[in-house]
PDB file of C-alpha atoms in Angstrom:
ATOM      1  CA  UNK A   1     142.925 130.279 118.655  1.00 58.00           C
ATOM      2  CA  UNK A   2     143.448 131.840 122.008  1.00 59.00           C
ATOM      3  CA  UNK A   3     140.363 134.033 121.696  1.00 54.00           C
ATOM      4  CA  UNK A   4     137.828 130.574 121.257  1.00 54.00           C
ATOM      5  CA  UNK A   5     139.620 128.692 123.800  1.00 55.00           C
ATOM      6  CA  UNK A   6     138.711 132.069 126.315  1.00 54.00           C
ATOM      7  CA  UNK A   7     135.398 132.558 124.807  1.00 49.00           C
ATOM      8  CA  UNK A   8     134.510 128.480 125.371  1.00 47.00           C
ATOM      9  CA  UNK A   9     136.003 128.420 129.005  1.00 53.00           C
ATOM     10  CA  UNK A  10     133.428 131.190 129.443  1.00 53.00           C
ATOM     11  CA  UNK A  11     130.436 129.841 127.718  1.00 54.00           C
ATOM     12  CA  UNK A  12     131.028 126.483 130.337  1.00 71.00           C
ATOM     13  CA  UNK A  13     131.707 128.865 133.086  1.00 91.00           C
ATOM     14  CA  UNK A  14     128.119 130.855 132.086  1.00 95.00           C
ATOM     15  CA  UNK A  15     126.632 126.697 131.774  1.00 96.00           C
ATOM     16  CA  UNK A  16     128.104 125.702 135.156  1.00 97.00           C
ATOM     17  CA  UNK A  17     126.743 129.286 136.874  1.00 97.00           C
ATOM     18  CA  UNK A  18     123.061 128.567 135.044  1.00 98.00           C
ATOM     19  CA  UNK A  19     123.512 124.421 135.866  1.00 98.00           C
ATOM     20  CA  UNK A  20     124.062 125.471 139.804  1.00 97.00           C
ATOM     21  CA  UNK A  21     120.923 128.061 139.830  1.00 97.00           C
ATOM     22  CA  UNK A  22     118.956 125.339 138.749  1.00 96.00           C
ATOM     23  CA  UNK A  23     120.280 122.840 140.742  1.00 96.00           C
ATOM     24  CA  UNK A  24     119.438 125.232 143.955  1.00 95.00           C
ATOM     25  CA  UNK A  25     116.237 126.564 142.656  1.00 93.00           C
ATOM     26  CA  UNK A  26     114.816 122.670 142.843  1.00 92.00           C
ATOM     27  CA  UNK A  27     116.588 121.836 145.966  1.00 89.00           C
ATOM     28  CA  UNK A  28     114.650 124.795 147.632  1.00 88.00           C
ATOM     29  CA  UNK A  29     111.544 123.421 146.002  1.00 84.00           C
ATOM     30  CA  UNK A  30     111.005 125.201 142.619  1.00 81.00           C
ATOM     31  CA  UNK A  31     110.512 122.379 140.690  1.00 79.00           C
ATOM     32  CA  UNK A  32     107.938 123.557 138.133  1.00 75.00           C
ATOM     33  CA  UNK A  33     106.304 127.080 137.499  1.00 76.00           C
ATOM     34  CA  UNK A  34     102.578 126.227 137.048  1.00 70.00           C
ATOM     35  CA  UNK A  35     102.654 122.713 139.925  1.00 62.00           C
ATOM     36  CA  UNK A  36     102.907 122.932 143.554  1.00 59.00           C
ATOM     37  CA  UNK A  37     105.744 121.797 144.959  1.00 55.00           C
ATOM     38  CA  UNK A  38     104.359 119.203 147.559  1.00 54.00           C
ATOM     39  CA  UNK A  39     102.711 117.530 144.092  1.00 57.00           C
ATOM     40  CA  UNK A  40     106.075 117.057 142.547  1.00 61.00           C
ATOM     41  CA  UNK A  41     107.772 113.284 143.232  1.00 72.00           C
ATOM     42  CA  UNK A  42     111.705 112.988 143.111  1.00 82.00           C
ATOM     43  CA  UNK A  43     113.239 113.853 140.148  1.00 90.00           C
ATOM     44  CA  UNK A  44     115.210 111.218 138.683  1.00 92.00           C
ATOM     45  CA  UNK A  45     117.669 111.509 136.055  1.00 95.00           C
ATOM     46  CA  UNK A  46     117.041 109.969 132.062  1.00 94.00           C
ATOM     47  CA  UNK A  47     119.429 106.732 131.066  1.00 94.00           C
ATOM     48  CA  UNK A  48     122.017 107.859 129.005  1.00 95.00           C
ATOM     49  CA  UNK A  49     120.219 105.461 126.273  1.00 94.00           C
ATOM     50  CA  UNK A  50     117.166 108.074 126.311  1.00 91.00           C
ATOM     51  CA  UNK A  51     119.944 111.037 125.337  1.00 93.00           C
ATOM     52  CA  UNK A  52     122.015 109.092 122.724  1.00 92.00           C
ATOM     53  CA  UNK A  53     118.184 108.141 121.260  1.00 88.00           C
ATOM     54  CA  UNK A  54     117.176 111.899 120.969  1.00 86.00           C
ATOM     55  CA  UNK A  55     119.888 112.972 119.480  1.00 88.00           C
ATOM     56  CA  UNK A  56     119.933 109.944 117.211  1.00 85.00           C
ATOM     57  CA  UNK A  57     116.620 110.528 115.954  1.00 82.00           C
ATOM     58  CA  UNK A  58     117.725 114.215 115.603  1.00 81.00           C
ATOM     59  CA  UNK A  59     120.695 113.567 113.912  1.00 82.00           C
ATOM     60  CA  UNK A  60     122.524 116.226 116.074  1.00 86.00           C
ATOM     61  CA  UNK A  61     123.897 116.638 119.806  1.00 91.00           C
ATOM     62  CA  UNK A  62     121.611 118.206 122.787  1.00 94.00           C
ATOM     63  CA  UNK A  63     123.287 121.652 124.093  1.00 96.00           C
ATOM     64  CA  UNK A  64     125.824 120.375 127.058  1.00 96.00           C
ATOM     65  CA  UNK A  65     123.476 122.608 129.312  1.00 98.00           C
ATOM     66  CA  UNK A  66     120.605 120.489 128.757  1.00 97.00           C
ATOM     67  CA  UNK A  67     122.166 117.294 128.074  1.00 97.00           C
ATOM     68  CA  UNK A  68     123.425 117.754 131.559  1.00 97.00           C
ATOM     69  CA  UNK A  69     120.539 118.375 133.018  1.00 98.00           C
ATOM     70  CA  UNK A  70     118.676 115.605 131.780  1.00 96.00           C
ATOM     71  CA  UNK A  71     121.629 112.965 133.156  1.00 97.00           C
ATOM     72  CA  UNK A  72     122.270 114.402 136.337  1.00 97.00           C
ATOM     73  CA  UNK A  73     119.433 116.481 137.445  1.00 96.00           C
ATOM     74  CA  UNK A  74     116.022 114.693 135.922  1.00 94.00           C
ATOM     75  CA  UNK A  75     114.209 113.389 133.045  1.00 92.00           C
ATOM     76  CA  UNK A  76     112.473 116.476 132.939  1.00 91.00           C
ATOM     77  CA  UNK A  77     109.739 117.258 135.655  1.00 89.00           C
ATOM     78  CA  UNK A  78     111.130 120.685 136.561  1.00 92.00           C
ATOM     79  CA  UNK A  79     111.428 124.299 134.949  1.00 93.00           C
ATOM     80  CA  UNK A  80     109.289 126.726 133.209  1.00 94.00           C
ATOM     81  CA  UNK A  81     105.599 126.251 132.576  1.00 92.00           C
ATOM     82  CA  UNK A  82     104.507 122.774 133.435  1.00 90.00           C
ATOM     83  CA  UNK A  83     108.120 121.315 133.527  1.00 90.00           C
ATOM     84  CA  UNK A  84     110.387 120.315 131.107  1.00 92.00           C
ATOM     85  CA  UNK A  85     109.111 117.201 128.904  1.00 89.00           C
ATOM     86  CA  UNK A  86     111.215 114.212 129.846  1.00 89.00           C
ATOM     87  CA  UNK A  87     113.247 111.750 127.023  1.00 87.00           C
ATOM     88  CA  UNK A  88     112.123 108.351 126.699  1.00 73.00           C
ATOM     89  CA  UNK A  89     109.939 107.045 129.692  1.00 60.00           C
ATOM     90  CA  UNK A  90     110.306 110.602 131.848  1.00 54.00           C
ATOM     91  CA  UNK A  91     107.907 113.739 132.576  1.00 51.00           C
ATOM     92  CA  UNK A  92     104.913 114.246 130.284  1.00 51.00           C
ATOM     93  CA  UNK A  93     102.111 116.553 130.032  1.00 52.00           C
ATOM     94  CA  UNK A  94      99.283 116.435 127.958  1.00 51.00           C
ATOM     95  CA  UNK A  95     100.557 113.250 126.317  1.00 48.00           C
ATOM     96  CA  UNK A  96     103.537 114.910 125.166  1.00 48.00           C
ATOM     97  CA  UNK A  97     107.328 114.152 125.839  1.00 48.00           C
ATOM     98  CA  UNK A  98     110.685 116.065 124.232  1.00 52.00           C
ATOM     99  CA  UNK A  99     110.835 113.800 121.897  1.00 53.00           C
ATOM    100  CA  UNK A 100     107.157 114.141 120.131  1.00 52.00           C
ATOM    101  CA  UNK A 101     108.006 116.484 118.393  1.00 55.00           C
ATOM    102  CA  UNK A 102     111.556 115.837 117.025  1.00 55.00           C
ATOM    103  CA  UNK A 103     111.539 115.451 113.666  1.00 58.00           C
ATOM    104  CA  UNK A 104     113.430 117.732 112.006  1.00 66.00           C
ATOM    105  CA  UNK A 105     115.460 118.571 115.150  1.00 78.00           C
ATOM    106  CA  UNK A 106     112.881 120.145 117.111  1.00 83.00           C
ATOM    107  CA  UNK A 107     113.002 119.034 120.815  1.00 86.00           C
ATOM    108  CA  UNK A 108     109.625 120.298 122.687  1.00 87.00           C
ATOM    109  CA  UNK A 109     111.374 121.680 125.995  1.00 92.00           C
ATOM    110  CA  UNK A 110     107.782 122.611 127.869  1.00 92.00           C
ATOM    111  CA  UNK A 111     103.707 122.671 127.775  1.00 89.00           C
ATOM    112  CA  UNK A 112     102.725 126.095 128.808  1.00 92.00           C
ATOM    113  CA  UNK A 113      98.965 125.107 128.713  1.00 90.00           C
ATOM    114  CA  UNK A 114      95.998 126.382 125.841  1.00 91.00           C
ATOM    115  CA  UNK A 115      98.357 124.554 123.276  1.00 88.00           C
ATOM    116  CA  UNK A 116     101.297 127.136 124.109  1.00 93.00           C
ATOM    117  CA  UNK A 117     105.027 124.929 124.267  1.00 91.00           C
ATOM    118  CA  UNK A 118     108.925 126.575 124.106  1.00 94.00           C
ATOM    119  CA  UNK A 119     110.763 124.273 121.771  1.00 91.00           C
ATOM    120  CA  UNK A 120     114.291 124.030 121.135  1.00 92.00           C
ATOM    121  CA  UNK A 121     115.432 123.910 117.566  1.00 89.00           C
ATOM    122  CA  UNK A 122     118.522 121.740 117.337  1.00 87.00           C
ATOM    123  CA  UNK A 123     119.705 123.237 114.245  1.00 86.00           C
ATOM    124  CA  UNK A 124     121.059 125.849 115.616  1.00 90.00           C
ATOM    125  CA  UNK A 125     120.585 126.076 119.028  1.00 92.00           C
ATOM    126  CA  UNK A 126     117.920 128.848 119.121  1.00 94.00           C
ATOM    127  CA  UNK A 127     114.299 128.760 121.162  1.00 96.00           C
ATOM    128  CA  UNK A 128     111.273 129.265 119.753  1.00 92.00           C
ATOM    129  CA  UNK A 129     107.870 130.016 120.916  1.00 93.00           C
ATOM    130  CA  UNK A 130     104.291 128.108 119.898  1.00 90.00           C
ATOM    131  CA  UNK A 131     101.207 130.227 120.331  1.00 92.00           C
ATOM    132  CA  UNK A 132      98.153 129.070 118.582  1.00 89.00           C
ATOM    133  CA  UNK A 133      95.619 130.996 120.226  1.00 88.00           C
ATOM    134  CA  UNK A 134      95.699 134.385 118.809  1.00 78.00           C
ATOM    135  CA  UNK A 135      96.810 133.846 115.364  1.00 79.00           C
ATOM    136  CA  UNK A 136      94.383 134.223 112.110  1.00 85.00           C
ATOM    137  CA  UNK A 137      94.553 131.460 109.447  1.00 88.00           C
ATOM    138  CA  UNK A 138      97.855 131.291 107.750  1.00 88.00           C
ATOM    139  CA  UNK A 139     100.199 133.163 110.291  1.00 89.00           C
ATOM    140  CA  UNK A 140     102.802 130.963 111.462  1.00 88.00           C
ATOM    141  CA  UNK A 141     101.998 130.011 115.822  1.00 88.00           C
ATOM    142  CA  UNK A 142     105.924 129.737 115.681  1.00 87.00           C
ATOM    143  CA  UNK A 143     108.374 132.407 116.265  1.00 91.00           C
ATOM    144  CA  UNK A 144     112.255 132.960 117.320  1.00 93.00           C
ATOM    145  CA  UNK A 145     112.646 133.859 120.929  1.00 95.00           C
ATOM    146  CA  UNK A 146     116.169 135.298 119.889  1.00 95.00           C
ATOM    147  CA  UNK A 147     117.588 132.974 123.217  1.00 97.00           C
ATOM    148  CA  UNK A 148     119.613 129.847 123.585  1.00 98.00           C
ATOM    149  CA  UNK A 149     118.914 127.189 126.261  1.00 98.00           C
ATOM    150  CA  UNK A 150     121.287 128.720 128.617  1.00 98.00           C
ATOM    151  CA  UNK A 151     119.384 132.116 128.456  1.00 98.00           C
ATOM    152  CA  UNK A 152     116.049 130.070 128.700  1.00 98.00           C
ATOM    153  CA  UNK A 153     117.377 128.767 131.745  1.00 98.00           C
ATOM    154  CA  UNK A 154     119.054 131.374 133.295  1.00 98.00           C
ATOM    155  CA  UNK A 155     115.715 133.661 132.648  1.00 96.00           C
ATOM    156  CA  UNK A 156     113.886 130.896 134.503  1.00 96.00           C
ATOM    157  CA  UNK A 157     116.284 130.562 137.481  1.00 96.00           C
ATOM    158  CA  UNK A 158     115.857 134.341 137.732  1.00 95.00           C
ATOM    159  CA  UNK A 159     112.415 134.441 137.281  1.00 91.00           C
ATOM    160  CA  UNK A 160     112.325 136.780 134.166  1.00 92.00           C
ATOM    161  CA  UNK A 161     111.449 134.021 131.739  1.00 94.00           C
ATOM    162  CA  UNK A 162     107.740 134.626 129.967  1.00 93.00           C
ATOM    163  CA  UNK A 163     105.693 131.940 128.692  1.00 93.00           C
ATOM    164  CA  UNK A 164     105.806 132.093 124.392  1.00 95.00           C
ATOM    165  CA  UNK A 165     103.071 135.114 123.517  1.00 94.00           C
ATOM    166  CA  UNK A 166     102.053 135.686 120.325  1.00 94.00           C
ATOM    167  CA  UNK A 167     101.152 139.613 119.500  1.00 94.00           C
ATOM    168  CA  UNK A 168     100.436 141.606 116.243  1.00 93.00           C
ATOM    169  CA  UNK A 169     103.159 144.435 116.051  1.00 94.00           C
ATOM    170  CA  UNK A 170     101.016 147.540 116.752  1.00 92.00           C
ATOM    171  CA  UNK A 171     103.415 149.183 114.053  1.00 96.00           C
ATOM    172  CA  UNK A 172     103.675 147.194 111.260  1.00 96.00           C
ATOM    173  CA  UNK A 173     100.221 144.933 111.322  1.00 94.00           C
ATOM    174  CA  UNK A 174     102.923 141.671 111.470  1.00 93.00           C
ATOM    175  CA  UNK A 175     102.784 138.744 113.817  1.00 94.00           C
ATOM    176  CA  UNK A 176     105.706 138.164 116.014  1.00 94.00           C
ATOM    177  CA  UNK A 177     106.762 136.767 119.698  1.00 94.00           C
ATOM    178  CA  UNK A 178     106.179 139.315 122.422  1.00 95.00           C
ATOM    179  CA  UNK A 179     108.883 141.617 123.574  1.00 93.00           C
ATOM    180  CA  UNK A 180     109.415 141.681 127.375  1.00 88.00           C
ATOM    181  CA  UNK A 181     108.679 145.095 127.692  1.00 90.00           C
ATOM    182  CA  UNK A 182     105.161 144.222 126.136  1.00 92.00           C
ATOM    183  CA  UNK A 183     105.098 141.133 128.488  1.00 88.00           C
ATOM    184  CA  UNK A 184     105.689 143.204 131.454  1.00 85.00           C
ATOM    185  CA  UNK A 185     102.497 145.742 130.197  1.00 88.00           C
ATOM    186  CA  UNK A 186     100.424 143.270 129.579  1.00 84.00           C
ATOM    187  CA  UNK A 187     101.298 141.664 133.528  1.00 83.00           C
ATOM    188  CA  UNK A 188     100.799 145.075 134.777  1.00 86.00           C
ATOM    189  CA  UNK A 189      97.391 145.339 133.138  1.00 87.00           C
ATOM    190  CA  UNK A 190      95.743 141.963 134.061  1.00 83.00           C
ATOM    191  CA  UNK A 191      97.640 142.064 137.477  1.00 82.00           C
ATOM    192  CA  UNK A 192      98.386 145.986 138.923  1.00 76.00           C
ATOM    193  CA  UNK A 193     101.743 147.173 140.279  1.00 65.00           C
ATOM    194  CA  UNK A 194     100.547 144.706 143.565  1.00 57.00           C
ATOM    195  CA  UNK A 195     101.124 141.581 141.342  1.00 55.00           C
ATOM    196  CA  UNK A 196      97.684 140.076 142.348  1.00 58.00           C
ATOM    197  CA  UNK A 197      94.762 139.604 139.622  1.00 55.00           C
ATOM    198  CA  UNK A 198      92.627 142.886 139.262  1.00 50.00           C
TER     199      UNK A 198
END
C-alpha cells in the first residue's frame, strides 16, 4: 500500500512538473507548433459540461493531465502540430474537434496536416499515431507511440516530440511508427546538421 501511495504522489508530482512547462511554454508564446504566435487569440478554458460530455460519450475519465489542461489552461488551441483539438465549441482544424473521433474511446488530441493526427486511446491511456500517406492497401495508418499523455506533453514542452511517421522496418519488411533515432536521420537528411532545409 505504501509503495502506490509513493508511486501516485510521484506520477502527480511528474503531472504538476509537465502541467507548469506547459503553462510557461504558452505564457512565453508557444502556443502551437505549426501557427505563429501573433495569429493565436486567448486561450480560454472548456466548460466543465464539454469534459463530463467527452468522457460520457467515452464511457471513461480523461487522464488528470489533460483534463486539467482543458479546464484551466484552454479548450485546446495550443501544443503539438496545429494545436490540440478543443471539446465541445473549442479549437478545430480541418473541421475536426477531440471529440470526432471518440467512439470507442479514441480522443483525437492534434491535426499534424496531410491527414497525419496523435490520438489518445482512452482505454488505456496510451498514444497512438495516424499516418495515411505512406502506407499500401491493407496496412493499418495506426500505430502505438509506446507514450502516455504526460510523455506526449512533456516531449512537446521539451521540444523532442515528432509528429506520428509511418516507416517500413528496413529489417523485417513490417509497418510500424518511427523510432526517434530514425526521426532524427530523417531531420538530418531533409535539413543538415544547420537545421535549415537543404
Amino acid at each position: 500500500m505504501a509503495h502506490r501511495a509513493a508511486t501516485l504522489r510521484a506520477m502527480s508530482t511528474r503531472e504538476d512538473r509537465v502541467f507548469d512547462a506547459v503553462v510557461r511554454r504558452i505564457a512565453a508564446g508557444g502556443y502551437i507548433d505549426e501557427v505563429p504566435a501573433s495569429r493565436v487569440g486567448p486561450l480560454r478554458p472548456a466548460p466543465p459540461a464539454a469534459a463530463a460530455q467527452a468522457e460520457q460519450l467515452a464511457g471513461r475519465s480523461l487522464p488528470s493531465l489533460l483534463r486539467r489542461l482543458y479546464l484551466e489552461v484552454g479548450n485546446g488551441g495550443f501544443g503539438p502540430g496545429y494545436g490540440l483539438l478543443g471539446l465541445r465549441d473549442g479549437h478545430r482544424t480541418g473541421g475536426l474537434d477531440a471529440l470526432t473521433g471518440l467512439k470507442g474511446g479514441v480522443l483525437i488530441l492534434c491535426d499534424w496536416g496531410c491527414g497525419i493526427s496523435s490520438e489518445l486511446n482512452l482505454a488505456d491511456g496510451q498514444i497512438w499515431g495516424y499516418d495515411p500517406n505512406p502506407a499500401p492497401d491493407g496496412v493499418s495508418c495506426a500505430f502505438p507511440q509506446h507514450m502516455t499523455i504526460v510523455d506526449w506533453f512533456s516531449k512537446w514542452v521539451e521540444g523532442t516530440l515528432y509528429q506520428p511517421w509511418l516507416v517500413q522496418d528496413p529489417t523485417t519488411g513490417e509497418w510500424r511508427g518511427a523510432t526517434d533515432i530514425e526521426y532524427g536521420e530523417m531531420i538530418a537528411e531533409a535539413f543538415g546538421p544547420s537545421g535549415e532545409e537543404d
